[in-house]
mmCIF file of C-alpha atoms and ligand atoms in Angstrom:
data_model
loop_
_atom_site.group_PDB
_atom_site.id
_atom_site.type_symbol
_atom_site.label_atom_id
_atom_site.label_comp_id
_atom_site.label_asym_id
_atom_site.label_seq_id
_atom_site.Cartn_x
_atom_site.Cartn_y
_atom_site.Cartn_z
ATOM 1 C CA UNK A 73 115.602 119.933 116.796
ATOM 2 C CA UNK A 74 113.276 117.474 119.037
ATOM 3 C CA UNK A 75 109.748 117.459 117.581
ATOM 4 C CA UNK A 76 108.191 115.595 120.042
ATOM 5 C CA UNK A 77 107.063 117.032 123.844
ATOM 6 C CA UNK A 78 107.907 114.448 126.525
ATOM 7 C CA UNK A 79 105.677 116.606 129.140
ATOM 8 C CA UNK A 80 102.879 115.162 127.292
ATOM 9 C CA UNK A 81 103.569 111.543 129.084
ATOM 10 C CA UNK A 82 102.243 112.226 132.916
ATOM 11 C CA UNK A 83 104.783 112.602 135.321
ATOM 12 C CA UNK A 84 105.486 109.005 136.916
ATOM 13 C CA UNK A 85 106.107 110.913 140.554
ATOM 14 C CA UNK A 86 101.914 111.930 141.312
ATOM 15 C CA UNK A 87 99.352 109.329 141.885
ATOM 16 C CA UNK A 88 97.423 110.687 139.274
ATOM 17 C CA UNK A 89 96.362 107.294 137.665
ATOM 18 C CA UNK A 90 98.960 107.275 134.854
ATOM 19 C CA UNK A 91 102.426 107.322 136.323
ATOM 20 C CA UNK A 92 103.175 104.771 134.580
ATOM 21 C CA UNK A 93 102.654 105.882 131.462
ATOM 22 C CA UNK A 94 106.333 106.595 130.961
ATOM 23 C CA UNK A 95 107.152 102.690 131.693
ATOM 24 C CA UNK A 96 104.434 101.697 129.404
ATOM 25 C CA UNK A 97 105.938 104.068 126.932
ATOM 26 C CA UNK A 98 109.212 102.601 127.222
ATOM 27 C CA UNK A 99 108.101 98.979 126.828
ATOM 28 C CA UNK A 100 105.858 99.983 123.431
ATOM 29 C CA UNK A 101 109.005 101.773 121.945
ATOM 30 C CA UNK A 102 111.519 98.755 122.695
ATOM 31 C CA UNK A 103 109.174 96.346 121.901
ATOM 32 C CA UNK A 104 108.967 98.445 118.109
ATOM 33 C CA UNK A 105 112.470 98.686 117.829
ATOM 34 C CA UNK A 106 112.675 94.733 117.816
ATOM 35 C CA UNK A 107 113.271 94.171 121.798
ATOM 36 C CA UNK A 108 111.570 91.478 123.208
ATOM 37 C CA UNK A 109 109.707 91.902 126.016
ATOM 38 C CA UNK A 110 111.472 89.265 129.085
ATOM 39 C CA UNK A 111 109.938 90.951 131.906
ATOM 40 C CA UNK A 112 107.121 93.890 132.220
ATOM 41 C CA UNK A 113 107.917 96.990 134.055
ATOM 42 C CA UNK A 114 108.049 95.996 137.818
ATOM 43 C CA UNK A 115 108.647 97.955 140.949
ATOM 44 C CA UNK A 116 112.258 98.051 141.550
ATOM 45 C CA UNK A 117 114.404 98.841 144.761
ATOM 46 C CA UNK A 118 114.703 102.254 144.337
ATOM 47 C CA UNK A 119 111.280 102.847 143.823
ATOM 48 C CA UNK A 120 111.903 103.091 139.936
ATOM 49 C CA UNK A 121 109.665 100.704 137.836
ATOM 50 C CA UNK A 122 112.213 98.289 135.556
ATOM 51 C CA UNK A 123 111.814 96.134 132.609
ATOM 52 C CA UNK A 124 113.963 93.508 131.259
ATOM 53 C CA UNK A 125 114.171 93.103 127.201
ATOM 54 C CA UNK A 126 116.139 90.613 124.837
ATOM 55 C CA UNK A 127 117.676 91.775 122.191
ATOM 56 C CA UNK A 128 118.883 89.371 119.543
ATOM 57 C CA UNK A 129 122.210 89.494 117.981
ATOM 58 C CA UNK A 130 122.941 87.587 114.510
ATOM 59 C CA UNK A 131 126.483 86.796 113.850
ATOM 60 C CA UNK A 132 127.843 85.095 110.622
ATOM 61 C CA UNK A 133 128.316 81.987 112.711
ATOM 62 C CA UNK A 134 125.886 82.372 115.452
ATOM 63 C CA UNK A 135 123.353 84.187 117.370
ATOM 64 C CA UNK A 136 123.577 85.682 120.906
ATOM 65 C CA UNK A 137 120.740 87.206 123.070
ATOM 66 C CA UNK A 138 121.491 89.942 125.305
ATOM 67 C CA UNK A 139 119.288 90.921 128.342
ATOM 68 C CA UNK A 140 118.986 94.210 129.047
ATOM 69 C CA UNK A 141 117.548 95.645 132.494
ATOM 70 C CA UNK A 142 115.904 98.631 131.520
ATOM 71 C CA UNK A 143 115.670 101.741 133.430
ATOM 72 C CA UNK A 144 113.270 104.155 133.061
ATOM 73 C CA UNK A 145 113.482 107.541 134.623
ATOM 74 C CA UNK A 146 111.190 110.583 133.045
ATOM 75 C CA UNK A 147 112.533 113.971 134.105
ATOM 76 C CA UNK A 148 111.030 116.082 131.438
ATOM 77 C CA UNK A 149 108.389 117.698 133.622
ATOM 78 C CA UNK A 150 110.795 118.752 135.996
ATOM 79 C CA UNK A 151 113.985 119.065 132.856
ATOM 80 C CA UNK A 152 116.664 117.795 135.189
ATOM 81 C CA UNK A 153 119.306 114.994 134.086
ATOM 82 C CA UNK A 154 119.374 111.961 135.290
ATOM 83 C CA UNK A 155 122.401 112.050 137.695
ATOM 84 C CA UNK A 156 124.490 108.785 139.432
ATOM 85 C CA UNK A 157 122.023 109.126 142.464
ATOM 86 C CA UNK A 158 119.671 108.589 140.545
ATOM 87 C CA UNK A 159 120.871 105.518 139.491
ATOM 88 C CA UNK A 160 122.622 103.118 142.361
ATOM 89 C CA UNK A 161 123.680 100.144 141.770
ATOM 90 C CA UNK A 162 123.862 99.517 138.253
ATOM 91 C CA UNK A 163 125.998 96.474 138.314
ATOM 92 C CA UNK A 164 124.208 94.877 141.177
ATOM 93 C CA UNK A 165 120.981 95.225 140.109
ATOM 94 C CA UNK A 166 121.763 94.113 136.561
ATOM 95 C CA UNK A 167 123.348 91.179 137.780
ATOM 96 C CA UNK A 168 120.440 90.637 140.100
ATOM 97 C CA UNK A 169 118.158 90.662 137.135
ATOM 98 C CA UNK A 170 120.311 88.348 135.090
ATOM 99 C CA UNK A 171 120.426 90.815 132.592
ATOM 100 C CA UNK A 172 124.036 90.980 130.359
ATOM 101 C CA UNK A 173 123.458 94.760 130.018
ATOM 102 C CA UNK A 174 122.200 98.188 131.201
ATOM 103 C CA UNK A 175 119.871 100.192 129.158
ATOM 104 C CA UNK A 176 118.710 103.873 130.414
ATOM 105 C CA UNK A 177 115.367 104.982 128.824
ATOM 106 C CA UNK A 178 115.169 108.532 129.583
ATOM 107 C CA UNK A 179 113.348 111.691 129.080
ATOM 108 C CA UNK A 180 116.029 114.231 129.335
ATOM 109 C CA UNK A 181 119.804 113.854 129.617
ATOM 110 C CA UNK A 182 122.322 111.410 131.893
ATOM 111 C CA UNK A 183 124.219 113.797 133.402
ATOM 112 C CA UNK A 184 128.483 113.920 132.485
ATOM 113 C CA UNK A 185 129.103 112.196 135.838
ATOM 114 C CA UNK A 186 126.464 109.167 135.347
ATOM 115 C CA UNK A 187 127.364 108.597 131.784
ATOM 116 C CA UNK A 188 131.106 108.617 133.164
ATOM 117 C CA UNK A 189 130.131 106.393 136.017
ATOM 118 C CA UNK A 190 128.145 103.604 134.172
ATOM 119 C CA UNK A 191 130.426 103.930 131.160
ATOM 120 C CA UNK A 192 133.430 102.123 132.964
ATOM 121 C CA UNK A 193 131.813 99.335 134.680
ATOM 122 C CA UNK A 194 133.491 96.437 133.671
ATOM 123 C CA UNK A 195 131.829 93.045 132.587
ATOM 124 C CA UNK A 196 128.128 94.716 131.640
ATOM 125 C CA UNK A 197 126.952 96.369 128.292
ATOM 126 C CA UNK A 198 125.638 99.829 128.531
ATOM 127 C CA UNK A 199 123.603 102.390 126.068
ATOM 128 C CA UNK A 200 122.295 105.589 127.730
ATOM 129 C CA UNK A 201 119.036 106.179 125.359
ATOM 130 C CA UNK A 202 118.101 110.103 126.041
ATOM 131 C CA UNK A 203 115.088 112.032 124.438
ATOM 132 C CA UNK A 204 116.562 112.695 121.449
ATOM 133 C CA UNK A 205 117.668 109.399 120.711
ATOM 134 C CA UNK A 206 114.388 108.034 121.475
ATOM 135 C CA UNK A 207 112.658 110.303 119.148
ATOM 136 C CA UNK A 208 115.183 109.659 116.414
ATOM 137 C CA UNK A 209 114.655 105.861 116.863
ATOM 138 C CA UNK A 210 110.935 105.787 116.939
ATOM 139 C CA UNK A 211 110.724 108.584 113.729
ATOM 140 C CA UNK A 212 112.755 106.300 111.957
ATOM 141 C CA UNK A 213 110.522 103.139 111.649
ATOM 142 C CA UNK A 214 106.923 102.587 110.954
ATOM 143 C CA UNK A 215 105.991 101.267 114.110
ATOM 144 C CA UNK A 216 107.770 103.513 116.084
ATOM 145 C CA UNK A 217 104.949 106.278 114.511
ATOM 146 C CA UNK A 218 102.134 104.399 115.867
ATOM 147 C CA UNK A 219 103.415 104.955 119.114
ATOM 148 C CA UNK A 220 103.914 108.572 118.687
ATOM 149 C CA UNK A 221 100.783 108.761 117.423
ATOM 150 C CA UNK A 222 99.233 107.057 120.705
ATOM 151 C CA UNK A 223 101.606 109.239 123.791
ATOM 152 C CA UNK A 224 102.446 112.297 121.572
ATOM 153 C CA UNK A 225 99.001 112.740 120.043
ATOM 154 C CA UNK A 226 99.650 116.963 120.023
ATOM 155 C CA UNK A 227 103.556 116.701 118.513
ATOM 156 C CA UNK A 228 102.044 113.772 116.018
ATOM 157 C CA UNK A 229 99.781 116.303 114.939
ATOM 158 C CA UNK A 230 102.016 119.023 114.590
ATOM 159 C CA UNK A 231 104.968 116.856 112.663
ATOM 160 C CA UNK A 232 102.166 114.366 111.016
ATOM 161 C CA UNK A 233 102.921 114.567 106.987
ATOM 162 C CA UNK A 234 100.354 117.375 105.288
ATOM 163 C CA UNK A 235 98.379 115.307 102.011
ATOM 164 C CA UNK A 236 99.006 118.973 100.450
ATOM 165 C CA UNK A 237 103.130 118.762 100.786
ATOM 166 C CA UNK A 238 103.056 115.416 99.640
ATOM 167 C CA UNK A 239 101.750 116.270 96.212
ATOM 168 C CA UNK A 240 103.436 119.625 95.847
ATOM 169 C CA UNK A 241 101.637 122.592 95.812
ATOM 170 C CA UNK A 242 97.679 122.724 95.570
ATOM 171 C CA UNK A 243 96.728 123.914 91.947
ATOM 172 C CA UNK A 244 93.701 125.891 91.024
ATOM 173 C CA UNK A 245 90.931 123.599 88.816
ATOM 174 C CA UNK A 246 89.214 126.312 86.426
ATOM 175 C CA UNK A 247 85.781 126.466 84.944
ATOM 176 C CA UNK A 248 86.836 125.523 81.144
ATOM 177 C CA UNK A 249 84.113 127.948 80.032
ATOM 178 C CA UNK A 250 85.001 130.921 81.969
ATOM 179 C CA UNK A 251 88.080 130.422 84.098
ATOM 180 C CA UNK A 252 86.208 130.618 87.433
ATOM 181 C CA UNK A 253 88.769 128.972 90.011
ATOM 182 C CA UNK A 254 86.143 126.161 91.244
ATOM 183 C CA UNK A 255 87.733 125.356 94.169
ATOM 184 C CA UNK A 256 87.744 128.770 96.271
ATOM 185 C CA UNK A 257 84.952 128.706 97.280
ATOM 186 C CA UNK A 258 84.166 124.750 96.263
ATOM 187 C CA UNK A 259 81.878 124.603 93.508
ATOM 188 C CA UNK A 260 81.446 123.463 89.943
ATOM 189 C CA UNK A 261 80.691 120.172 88.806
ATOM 190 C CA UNK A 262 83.061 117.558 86.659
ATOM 191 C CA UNK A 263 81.731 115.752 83.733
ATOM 192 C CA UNK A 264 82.843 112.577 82.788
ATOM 193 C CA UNK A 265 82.336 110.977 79.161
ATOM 194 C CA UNK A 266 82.268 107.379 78.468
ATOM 195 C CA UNK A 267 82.827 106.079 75.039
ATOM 196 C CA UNK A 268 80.139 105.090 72.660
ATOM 197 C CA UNK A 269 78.980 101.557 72.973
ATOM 198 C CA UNK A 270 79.650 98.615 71.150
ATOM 199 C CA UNK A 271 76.586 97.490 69.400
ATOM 200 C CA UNK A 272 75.172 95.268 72.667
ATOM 201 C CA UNK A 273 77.256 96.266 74.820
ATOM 202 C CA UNK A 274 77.384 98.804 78.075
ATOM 203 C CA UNK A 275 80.230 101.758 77.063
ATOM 204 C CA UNK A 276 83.429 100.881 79.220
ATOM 205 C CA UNK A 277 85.718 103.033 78.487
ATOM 206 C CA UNK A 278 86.010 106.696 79.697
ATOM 207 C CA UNK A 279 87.576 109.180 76.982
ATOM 208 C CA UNK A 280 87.254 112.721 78.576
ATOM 209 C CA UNK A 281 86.481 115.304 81.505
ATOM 210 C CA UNK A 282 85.757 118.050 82.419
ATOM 211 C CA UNK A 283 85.239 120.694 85.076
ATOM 212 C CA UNK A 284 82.877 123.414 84.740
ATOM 213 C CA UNK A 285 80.170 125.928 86.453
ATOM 214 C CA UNK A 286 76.993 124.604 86.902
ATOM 215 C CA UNK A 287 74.464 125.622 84.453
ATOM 216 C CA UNK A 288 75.234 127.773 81.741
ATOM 217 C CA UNK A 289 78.969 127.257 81.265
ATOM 218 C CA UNK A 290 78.138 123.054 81.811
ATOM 219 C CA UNK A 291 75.680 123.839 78.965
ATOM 220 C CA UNK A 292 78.334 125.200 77.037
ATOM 221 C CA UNK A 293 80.601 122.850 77.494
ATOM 222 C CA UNK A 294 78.795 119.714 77.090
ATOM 223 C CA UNK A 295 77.580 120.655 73.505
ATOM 224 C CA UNK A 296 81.263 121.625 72.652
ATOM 225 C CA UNK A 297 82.396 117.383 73.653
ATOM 226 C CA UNK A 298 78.797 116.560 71.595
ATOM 227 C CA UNK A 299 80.071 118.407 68.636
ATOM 228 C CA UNK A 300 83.459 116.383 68.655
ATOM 229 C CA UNK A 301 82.847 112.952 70.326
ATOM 230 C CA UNK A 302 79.435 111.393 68.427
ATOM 231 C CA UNK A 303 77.757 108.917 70.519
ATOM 232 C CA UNK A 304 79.433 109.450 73.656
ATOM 233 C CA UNK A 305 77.660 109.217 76.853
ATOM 234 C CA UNK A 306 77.953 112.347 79.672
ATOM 235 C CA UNK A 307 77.801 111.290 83.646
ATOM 236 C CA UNK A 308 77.991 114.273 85.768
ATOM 237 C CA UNK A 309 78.997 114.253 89.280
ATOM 238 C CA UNK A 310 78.391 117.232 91.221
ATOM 239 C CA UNK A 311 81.492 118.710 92.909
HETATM 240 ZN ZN1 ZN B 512 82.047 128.906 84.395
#
């Protein structure tokens, strides 16, 4: 199921300031994936903004470098494909480019008839990257998250790991004197008991703790760890 909300990226077709926030987009994910960045997004013929990347192949005996001319189109606002008019051309403007390959960056889906279309064109490379595909790529790698985190700043926070799931479920810390849950609503205090010194030296060591009420039961409790630890020393930290 996508997680992430493309419509949070402006639309690229209103002069609102940041139409081309979907080209920037596309440049910060390729360049995370491990494209390098040949050419920044320009104004193309047909109005659309392209980029050129290289990707580098490594091969047992050697390494190639493929250009891709990237093509970004961002439908989501609107949640129509991306259709063959939408994209004229391809082979001419990728050889144009000197680019070895086509890449579509896109926002929703190529239509059946584009992905037919640009599928059998002979003597360029092709890959038709859609939203999912995008999301799957950049969820999958550590950089790919910062740049969630920076154009998806509402999905981020709803899919953003919870500290709380991480470390299973929360469990209750209890007065030890009278079993008063001390963290709904916070309060308490936790005592901490460092060994007895060495004769001239400061006592290093902790050797127990414990989490009480304030007052009385801390009273209670502190001349219970007197009783069986001579000499140590208490530090209390209040919760
Ligand atoms: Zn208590």
């Amino acid at each position: 199921m996508a997680s992430l909300d493309f419509m949070e990226i402006p639309r690229a077709d209103e002069a609102t300031g940041r139409q081309d926030a979907f080209e920037l987009f596309a440049r910060e994910t390729l360049q995370a994936l491990g494209f390098a960045i040949v050419l920044d997004p320009s104004r193309g013929a047909d109005g659309g903004k392209d980029l050129v990347v290289g990707e580098q192949r490594v091969g047992p005996l050697s390494e190639t470098r493929i250009k891709w001319l990237v093509s970004c189109k961002h439908f989501a606002h609107s949640g129509r494909s991306v259709t063959p008019g939408d994209e004229l051309n391809v082979v001419e403007r990728v050889k144009a480019a000197g680019c070895d390959g086509f890449l579509g960056f896109y926002s929703t889906l190529p239509s059946t008839g584009l992905q037919n279309l640009v599928g059998g064109q002979p003597g360029i490379e092709v890959c038709l990257l859609d939203h999912e595909s995008i999301e799957r790529r950049l969820l999958g790698s550590v950089k790919g998250h910062d740049v969630v985190k920076r154009y998806f700043p509402a999905s981020y926070t709803r899919i953003k790991p919870q500290p709380a799931n991480l470390y299973g479920p929360v469990e209750p810390i209890c007065c030890e004197s009278c079993g008063k849950d001390l963290l709904e609503p916070p309060s308490g205090i936790w005592v901490l008991w460092r060994g007895e010194p060495e004769a001239g030296k400061v006592g290093d060591h902790y050797i127990d703790m414990h989490f009480t009420c304030k007052g009385a039961c801390d009273v209670r409790v502190e001349s219970r760890v007197r009783a069986r630890r001579h000499g140590a020393i208490c530090l209390r930290r209040l919760g």
